[in-house]
Every structure is written in structure tokens, then in C-alpha cells.
């Protein structure tokens, strides 16, 4: 497949340059692939990141009330410990730093190495590992469940906790609470195209759907003929309900997340079916988000994320935030 960018070696750095030039509230640390807030508040710092290719994650969530820095690796490749360490140093205001890590082996290893190096320098660092994908227990790149679009809710709610001045331990408590209450599952109708090669990341025959796929093209739970959209949504919701024990009178935030090449109109139809299914179960929809929040380049497909709310999480979810991709 044709790709627009002619130099794959510069894809990530040119992307980051374009992103920060487009958003005056952001800056790029010199000689790194780290995007930071242009101005820091004196509070606990929040750092996240991972391989590129999931835009707007993670740089799109850098801003007031959310992340203070996002570290970008190469396409589908974890950032190095030194890059993460640069981000920790940059955002540290003397009150400590929380790392939000998607549960992929490379991300966990490199972020934890960076945390140890920062702690050796006297910086207080805590972490939360997000493993919200209920599709599979272990996968190509993980021990345990994968971290996917539910991570965005951790960015938002932990970010609100930090922004109001909570301590590092309190921000970690809130982040862990969200991570324990958020559940996701997705599917793909077509693979993504790697801009570094112009080739597909995996093969999926025409007329087939991969249920439970990961954001790097990892296999799901099954592959089969494309069913009506209402049935596909029901498959994802049913698995989430089973794993989360959702029931009558529970309140949730719902995210319908496009994987990069699914029209917004189709995502809105997915939302229609998801909301109807949850309401049939007596689940109350407190807030719905529909759009692209954590993609897989130009993969066709979508994911459903459900966050079980209580009064504390609702308040933090509603708190002001200003970041390019938070809508």
C-alpha cells in the first residue's frame, strides 16, 4: 500500500515535530522523542507513553489535567529507558512522578528501569500498570492482559487527581482504582499498514473479522465471517459484562474507540448498539465518548471500553482538562 511519508527513518520525529508545532501548549524535549507541557504546575508529575502508531495516544493527552509528558518509541516499539528517564526528570517538581504503563512486556521493563534510575537520583516514582483488555489472558507481547484504550481513562482521572494537588500516593491510589475498574475489548476488519514498510501487519481475508485483536495486530480469540454490527457489539459487551460483573444500577463511562480507519458514522452506530445493550442490562450510562482515542495506524475496527464509576471517579472524570485529544 502507498504511504505518504517518503522517509521511514524520520517518521516518528517528523510526526512529533508537526504535533508540537500544531499545539502551542506543548513542547518537545531537545534530542528526545518526549512531548511535554510547555509550562508545568507544581504538582505530582504524570508520564505515559509507548510505541508510536497509536495516535492520538499518547502525546494527545499531554495537557492541563492530564499527562505532563508522553514518551514515544518507534512504530509499535517501546521507548528506551533513557527516554523515559528524560521525561521523569523534566516533569519532576519535587513532589514525585507517576508512570502510567500499558501492560506490554517491553513497556513495563523499560519504564521500570527508568523508574529505578530516577529513584537512584532521589526522585520519588510510582507506577500503575493498565491491563484492561479482557479478550485474552496472555498474548504475543504480554504476560497477563494487554493495556489498551482504557488507559486513556487512567490518564484523565489520575491527571485530575494530580492537578488538584493530591500526593503521589493518593494519585497512585486513584490510578490503581481506575485500572481495576476499566475493561476493554476490540475487533478488526482489516490490518494496519506499517509506514516504515508499506506492508500490512498481518493477513485477514476479505469478509472476515478478528474478534479480540490487540492494538499491534496481535491475534484475538477467534476469526470468522463478518456478522451484523449489532451482533459484533454484543459479542464485545457480553465479554466485558462477564469479566467486570456489571449489573443493574451500575454507572459507567463508555468509550467507543476507532482503530484508525473506521468512519465516525460507523462508530456512532456502534455506540447506539452498545448503549442499548447496556441499558437492557440496567446499566446507567453516565458519560459516552465516541472517536479515535487509541488507534492502530490505519486498522479498520473498533474497541469498546467500560469504566465502572462511583462518586469519586465521576467527580475526577468531570474535572477540567485541556489536551489536544481529550474530547
CSV table of C-alpha atoms in Angstrom, one decimal:
chain,number,residue,atom,x,y,z
A,1,UNK,CA,0.0,0.0,0.0
A,2,UNK,CA,1.2,3.5,-0.7
A,3,UNK,CA,2.3,5.7,2.2
A,4,UNK,CA,2.6,9.5,2.3
A,5,UNK,CA,5.9,9.8,4.2
A,6,UNK,CA,8.9,9.0,2.0
A,7,UNK,CA,11.5,8.6,4.8
A,8,UNK,CA,10.6,5.9,7.3
A,9,UNK,CA,13.6,6.6,9.4
A,10,UNK,CA,12.2,10.1,10.2
A,11,UNK,CA,8.5,9.1,10.5
A,12,UNK,CA,8.3,9.4,14.3
A,13,UNK,CA,10.5,12.5,14.7
A,14,UNK,CA,8.7,14.4,12.0
A,15,UNK,CA,5.3,13.4,13.4
A,16,UNK,CA,6.3,14.7,16.8
A,17,UNK,CA,7.6,17.9,15.4
A,18,UNK,CA,4.4,18.5,13.5
A,19,UNK,CA,2.3,17.7,16.6
A,20,UNK,CA,4.1,20.2,18.9
A,21,UNK,CA,4.2,22.9,16.2
A,22,UNK,CA,0.4,22.5,15.9
A,23,UNK,CA,-0.3,22.8,19.6
A,24,UNK,CA,1.4,25.8,21.3
A,25,UNK,CA,0.8,24.4,24.8
A,26,UNK,CA,3.2,21.5,24.1
A,27,UNK,CA,6.9,21.3,23.6
A,28,UNK,CA,9.5,18.6,22.7
A,29,UNK,CA,12.5,17.9,24.9
A,30,UNK,CA,15.6,18.5,22.7
A,31,UNK,CA,17.2,15.4,21.3
A,32,UNK,CA,14.4,13.1,22.5
A,33,UNK,CA,11.0,11.7,21.5
A,34,UNK,CA,9.4,13.2,24.6
A,35,UNK,CA,6.5,15.6,24.3
A,36,UNK,CA,5.8,17.7,27.5
A,37,UNK,CA,3.6,20.5,28.6
A,38,UNK,CA,5.1,23.9,27.7
A,39,UNK,CA,4.6,25.0,31.3
A,40,UNK,CA,4.5,22.9,34.4
A,41,UNK,CA,2.4,23.3,37.6
A,42,UNK,CA,3.9,22.4,40.9
A,43,UNK,CA,2.2,19.0,41.4
A,44,UNK,CA,2.8,15.3,41.0
A,45,UNK,CA,4.0,14.6,37.5
A,46,UNK,CA,2.3,12.2,35.2
A,47,UNK,CA,4.2,10.3,32.5
A,48,UNK,CA,3.0,7.8,30.0
A,49,UNK,CA,3.9,6.6,26.5
A,50,UNK,CA,4.7,3.6,24.4
A,51,UNK,CA,5.3,2.7,20.8
A,52,UNK,CA,4.1,5.1,18.1
A,53,UNK,CA,1.3,4.2,15.8
A,54,UNK,CA,-1.5,4.6,18.4
A,55,UNK,CA,-2.1,8.3,17.8
A,56,UNK,CA,-3.5,10.4,19.4
A,57,UNK,CA,-2.1,8.3,22.2
A,58,UNK,CA,-0.1,9.3,24.0
A,59,UNK,CA,1.1,12.8,23.1
A,60,UNK,CA,-2.5,13.9,22.5
A,61,UNK,CA,-3.2,13.5,26.2
A,62,UNK,CA,-0.5,15.9,27.4
A,63,UNK,CA,-2.0,19.0,28.9
A,64,UNK,CA,-3.7,20.6,31.9
A,65,UNK,CA,-5.5,18.0,34.0
A,66,UNK,CA,-3.9,15.0,32.2
A,67,UNK,CA,-0.4,14.0,31.3
A,68,UNK,CA,2.7,16.1,31.8
A,69,UNK,CA,4.8,14.1,29.4
A,70,UNK,CA,4.4,11.4,26.8
A,71,UNK,CA,7.3,9.3,25.6
A,72,UNK,CA,7.2,7.9,22.0
A,73,UNK,CA,9.0,4.9,20.8
A,74,UNK,CA,9.4,3.8,17.2
A,75,UNK,CA,6.3,2.3,15.5
A,76,UNK,CA,5.0,-0.4,17.8
A,77,UNK,CA,8.3,-0.4,19.8
A,78,UNK,CA,8.7,0.6,23.4
A,79,UNK,CA,10.6,3.8,24.2
A,80,UNK,CA,14.0,3.3,25.7
A,81,UNK,CA,14.6,3.7,29.5
A,82,UNK,CA,16.8,6.8,28.9
A,83,UNK,CA,13.9,8.5,27.0
A,84,UNK,CA,11.5,7.7,29.9
A,85,UNK,CA,14.1,8.9,32.4
A,86,UNK,CA,14.4,12.2,30.5
A,87,UNK,CA,10.6,12.6,30.8
A,88,UNK,CA,10.7,11.9,34.5
A,89,UNK,CA,13.4,14.5,35.1
A,90,UNK,CA,11.5,17.1,33.1
A,91,UNK,CA,8.2,16.8,34.9
A,92,UNK,CA,9.5,16.3,38.4
A,93,UNK,CA,8.6,19.3,40.5
A,94,UNK,CA,9.8,17.8,43.8
A,95,UNK,CA,6.5,16.0,44.6
A,96,UNK,CA,7.2,12.8,42.7
A,97,UNK,CA,6.2,11.2,39.4
A,98,UNK,CA,3.6,8.6,38.5
A,99,UNK,CA,4.2,6.4,35.4
A,100,UNK,CA,1.1,5.1,33.6
A,101,UNK,CA,2.2,1.9,31.8
A,102,UNK,CA,0.2,-0.2,29.3
A,103,UNK,CA,0.8,-3.9,30.1
A,104,UNK,CA,3.2,-4.8,27.3
A,105,UNK,CA,6.5,-6.6,28.2
A,106,UNK,CA,8.8,-4.0,26.6
A,107,UNK,CA,6.9,-1.0,28.1
A,108,UNK,CA,6.8,-2.5,31.6
A,109,UNK,CA,10.5,-3.4,31.5
A,110,UNK,CA,11.8,-0.1,30.1
A,111,UNK,CA,9.6,2.1,32.3
A,112,UNK,CA,10.5,0.2,35.4
A,113,UNK,CA,14.2,0.5,34.5
A,114,UNK,CA,13.7,4.2,34.1
A,115,UNK,CA,11.9,4.4,37.5
A,116,UNK,CA,14.9,2.7,39.2
A,117,UNK,CA,17.3,5.1,37.6
A,118,UNK,CA,15.2,8.1,38.7
A,119,UNK,CA,14.9,6.7,42.2
A,120,UNK,CA,18.7,6.5,42.3
A,121,UNK,CA,18.7,10.2,41.6
A,122,UNK,CA,16.4,10.9,44.5
A,123,UNK,CA,13.2,11.2,42.5
A,124,UNK,CA,10.1,9.6,44.1
A,125,UNK,CA,8.5,7.4,41.4
A,126,UNK,CA,5.4,5.2,41.5
A,127,UNK,CA,3.7,3.3,38.7
A,128,UNK,CA,0.3,1.9,37.6
A,129,UNK,CA,0.1,-0.9,35.0
A,130,UNK,CA,-3.1,-0.9,32.9
A,131,UNK,CA,-4.3,-4.3,31.7
A,132,UNK,CA,-7.9,-3.6,30.6
A,133,UNK,CA,-8.2,-5.9,27.6
A,134,UNK,CA,-10.5,-8.8,28.6
A,135,UNK,CA,-10.0,-10.7,25.3
A,136,UNK,CA,-7.1,-12.8,26.2
A,137,UNK,CA,-5.1,-13.6,29.4
A,138,UNK,CA,-1.7,-13.7,27.8
A,139,UNK,CA,-0.6,-12.6,24.3
A,140,UNK,CA,2.3,-12.1,21.9
A,141,UNK,CA,3.7,-9.1,23.8
A,142,UNK,CA,2.3,-9.6,27.3
A,143,UNK,CA,2.3,-11.6,30.5
A,144,UNK,CA,-1.3,-11.1,31.6
A,145,UNK,CA,-3.9,-8.9,29.9
A,146,UNK,CA,-2.9,-6.2,27.4
A,147,UNK,CA,-3.2,-2.5,28.1
A,148,UNK,CA,-5.4,-0.8,25.5
A,149,UNK,CA,-7.8,2.2,25.2
A,150,UNK,CA,-8.9,2.1,28.9
A,151,UNK,CA,-5.5,3.6,29.6
A,152,UNK,CA,-7.0,7.0,28.5
A,153,UNK,CA,-9.4,6.9,31.4
A,154,UNK,CA,-6.4,6.4,33.7
A,155,UNK,CA,-4.7,9.5,32.1
A,156,UNK,CA,-7.8,11.6,32.7
A,157,UNK,CA,-8.7,10.6,36.2
A,158,UNK,CA,-5.2,10.3,37.6
A,159,UNK,CA,-4.4,13.6,35.9
A,160,UNK,CA,-7.3,15.3,37.7
A,161,UNK,CA,-6.2,13.9,41.0
A,162,UNK,CA,-2.7,15.3,40.4
A,163,UNK,CA,-4.0,18.6,39.1
A,164,UNK,CA,-6.0,19.3,42.3
A,165,UNK,CA,-2.8,18.8,44.4
A,166,UNK,CA,-3.1,15.2,45.7
A,167,UNK,CA,0.0,13.5,47.0
A,168,UNK,CA,1.9,10.9,44.9
A,169,UNK,CA,0.5,8.1,47.0
A,170,UNK,CA,-3.0,9.4,46.6
A,171,UNK,CA,-2.6,9.9,42.8
A,172,UNK,CA,-1.4,6.3,42.6
A,173,UNK,CA,-4.3,5.0,44.7
A,174,UNK,CA,-6.8,6.7,42.3
A,175,UNK,CA,-4.9,5.4,39.2
A,176,UNK,CA,-4.9,1.9,40.6
A,177,UNK,CA,-8.6,2.2,41.3
A,178,UNK,CA,-9.4,3.1,37.7
A,179,UNK,CA,-7.1,0.4,36.3
A,180,UNK,CA,-9.0,-2.2,38.4
A,181,UNK,CA,-12.4,-0.9,37.2
A,182,UNK,CA,-11.8,-0.5,33.4
A,183,UNK,CA,-12.5,-3.2,30.8
A,184,UNK,CA,-12.0,-3.2,27.0
A,185,UNK,CA,-12.3,-5.5,24.0
A,186,UNK,CA,-11.9,-4.8,20.3
A,187,UNK,CA,-12.1,-6.3,16.8
A,188,UNK,CA,-10.5,-5.7,13.4
A,189,UNK,CA,-12.0,-5.9,9.9
A,190,UNK,CA,-8.6,-5.2,8.2
A,191,UNK,CA,-4.9,-5.0,9.3
A,192,UNK,CA,-3.0,-1.8,9.6
A,193,UNK,CA,-0.2,-0.7,7.1
A,194,UNK,CA,3.2,-0.1,8.6
A,195,UNK,CA,4.5,3.3,7.4
A,196,UNK,CA,8.1,2.0,7.6
A,197,UNK,CA,7.5,-0.8,5.1
A,198,UNK,CA,4.2,0.0,3.4
A,199,UNK,CA,3.1,-3.6,4.2
A,200,UNK,CA,0.3,-5.0,6.2
A,201,UNK,CA,1.0,-6.0,9.8
A,202,UNK,CA,-1.0,-9.3,9.4
A,203,UNK,CA,-3.3,-11.0,6.9
A,204,UNK,CA,-7.1,-11.0,7.3
A,205,UNK,CA,-9.1,-12.4,4.4
A,206,UNK,CA,-11.9,-10.3,2.9
A,207,UNK,CA,-15.2,-10.9,4.6
A,208,UNK,CA,-13.5,-12.0,7.9
A,209,UNK,CA,-13.3,-10.3,11.3
A,210,UNK,CA,-10.8,-10.9,14.1
A,211,UNK,CA,-12.5,-10.7,17.5
A,212,UNK,CA,-10.4,-9.6,20.4
A,213,UNK,CA,-7.4,-8.3,18.5
A,214,UNK,CA,-4.6,-6.3,20.1
A,215,UNK,CA,-3.6,-2.8,19.1
A,216,UNK,CA,-0.4,-4.1,17.4
A,217,UNK,CA,-2.3,-6.7,15.4
A,218,UNK,CA,-1.9,-9.5,17.9
A,219,UNK,CA,-4.3,-12.4,17.5
A,220,UNK,CA,-7.7,-12.3,19.2
A,221,UNK,CA,-9.9,-15.1,20.5
A,222,UNK,CA,-11.4,-16.1,17.2
A,223,UNK,CA,-11.7,-15.3,13.5
A,224,UNK,CA,-14.8,-15.7,11.4
A,225,UNK,CA,-17.3,-14.2,8.9
A,226,UNK,CA,-18.3,-10.6,9.5
A,227,UNK,CA,-21.6,-10.7,11.4
A,228,UNK,CA,-24.2,-7.9,11.6
A,229,UNK,CA,-22.8,-4.9,13.6
A,230,UNK,CA,-25.3,-5.4,16.4
A,231,UNK,CA,-24.0,-8.9,16.9
A,232,UNK,CA,-20.4,-7.8,16.9
A,233,UNK,CA,-21.0,-5.2,19.5
A,234,UNK,CA,-23.0,-7.6,21.6
A,235,UNK,CA,-20.1,-10.1,21.5
A,236,UNK,CA,-17.7,-7.4,22.9
A,237,UNK,CA,-20.2,-6.2,25.5
A,238,UNK,CA,-21.1,-9.7,26.7
A,239,UNK,CA,-17.4,-10.5,27.4
A,240,UNK,CA,-16.9,-7.2,29.2
A,241,UNK,CA,-20.0,-7.7,31.3
A,242,UNK,CA,-18.8,-11.2,32.2
A,243,UNK,CA,-15.4,-10.1,33.2
A,244,UNK,CA,-16.5,-6.9,35.1
A,245,UNK,CA,-19.6,-8.3,36.8
A,246,UNK,CA,-21.6,-5.3,35.6
A,247,UNK,CA,-25.1,-5.3,36.8
A,248,UNK,CA,-28.3,-3.4,37.3
A,249,UNK,CA,-27.9,0.2,38.5
A,250,UNK,CA,-24.1,0.3,37.9
A,251,UNK,CA,-23.0,3.6,36.4
A,252,UNK,CA,-20.3,3.6,33.7
A,253,UNK,CA,-18.4,5.7,31.3
A,254,UNK,CA,-18.4,4.2,27.8
A,255,UNK,CA,-15.8,4.7,25.2
A,256,UNK,CA,-16.3,3.6,21.6
A,257,UNK,CA,-12.8,3.8,20.1
A,258,UNK,CA,-11.9,3.7,16.4
A,259,UNK,CA,-8.8,1.8,15.4
A,260,UNK,CA,-7.7,4.3,12.7
A,261,UNK,CA,-9.8,3.7,9.6
A,262,UNK,CA,-13.3,3.3,10.8
A,263,UNK,CA,-15.6,6.3,9.9
A,264,UNK,CA,-17.1,8.2,12.7
A,265,UNK,CA,-20.6,7.4,11.4
A,266,UNK,CA,-19.9,3.7,11.9
A,267,UNK,CA,-18.6,4.4,15.4
A,268,UNK,CA,-21.8,6.2,16.2
A,269,UNK,CA,-23.8,3.2,15.2
A,270,UNK,CA,-21.5,1.0,17.4
A,271,UNK,CA,-22.3,3.4,20.3
A,272,UNK,CA,-26.0,3.1,19.6
A,273,UNK,CA,-25.9,-0.7,19.9
A,274,UNK,CA,-23.6,-0.6,22.9
A,275,UNK,CA,-25.7,1.8,24.8
A,276,UNK,CA,-28.9,-0.1,24.1
A,277,UNK,CA,-27.3,-3.4,25.2
A,278,UNK,CA,-26.0,-1.9,28.5
A,279,UNK,CA,-29.3,-0.2,29.2
A,280,UNK,CA,-31.1,-3.5,28.6
A,281,UNK,CA,-29.0,-4.8,31.5
A,282,UNK,CA,-30.0,-2.0,33.7
A,283,UNK,CA,-26.6,-0.3,33.5
A,284,UNK,CA,-26.7,3.5,33.6
A,285,UNK,CA,-24.5,5.4,31.1
A,286,UNK,CA,-23.0,8.4,32.8
A,287,UNK,CA,-20.8,9.6,30.0
A,288,UNK,CA,-20.1,8.4,26.4
A,289,UNK,CA,-17.1,9.1,24.3
A,290,UNK,CA,-17.0,8.2,20.6
A,291,UNK,CA,-14.0,8.8,18.4
A,292,UNK,CA,-10.4,7.8,18.0
A,293,UNK,CA,-8.6,7.6,21.3
A,294,UNK,CA,-6.0,4.8,20.9
A,295,UNK,CA,-5.6,3.6,17.3
A,296,UNK,CA,-3.5,1.1,15.4
A,297,UNK,CA,-2.4,3.2,12.5
A,298,UNK,CA,-5.0,2.6,9.8
A,299,UNK,CA,-6.6,-0.6,11.0
A,300,UNK,CA,-10.3,-0.9,10.4
A,301,UNK,CA,-12.1,-1.8,13.5
A,302,UNK,CA,-13.1,-0.6,16.9
A,303,UNK,CA,-13.0,-1.3,20.6
A,304,UNK,CA,-15.4,-0.9,23.5
A,305,UNK,CA,-14.3,0.3,26.9
A,306,UNK,CA,-16.4,0.4,30.0
A,307,UNK,CA,-15.3,2.1,33.3
A,308,UNK,CA,-17.3,1.3,36.4
A,309,UNK,CA,-17.9,4.6,38.2
A,310,UNK,CA,-18.5,5.8,41.7
A,311,UNK,CA,-18.9,9.3,43.1
A,312,UNK,CA,-15.2,9.8,43.4
A,313,UNK,CA,-14.4,8.7,39.8
A,314,UNK,CA,-17.3,10.7,38.4
A,315,UNK,CA,-16.0,13.9,40.0
A,316,UNK,CA,-12.5,13.4,38.7
A,317,UNK,CA,-13.8,12.4,35.2
A,318,UNK,CA,-15.7,15.6,35.1
A,319,UNK,CA,-12.8,17.8,36.3
A,320,UNK,CA,-11.5,20.3,33.7
A,321,UNK,CA,-8.8,19.1,31.3
A,322,UNK,CA,-7.2,20.7,28.3
A,323,UNK,CA,-5.3,18.3,26.0
A,324,UNK,CA,-5.4,18.0,22.2
A,325,UNK,CA,-7.1,14.6,22.0
A,326,UNK,CA,-9.4,14.8,25.0
A,327,UNK,CA,-13.0,15.5,23.9
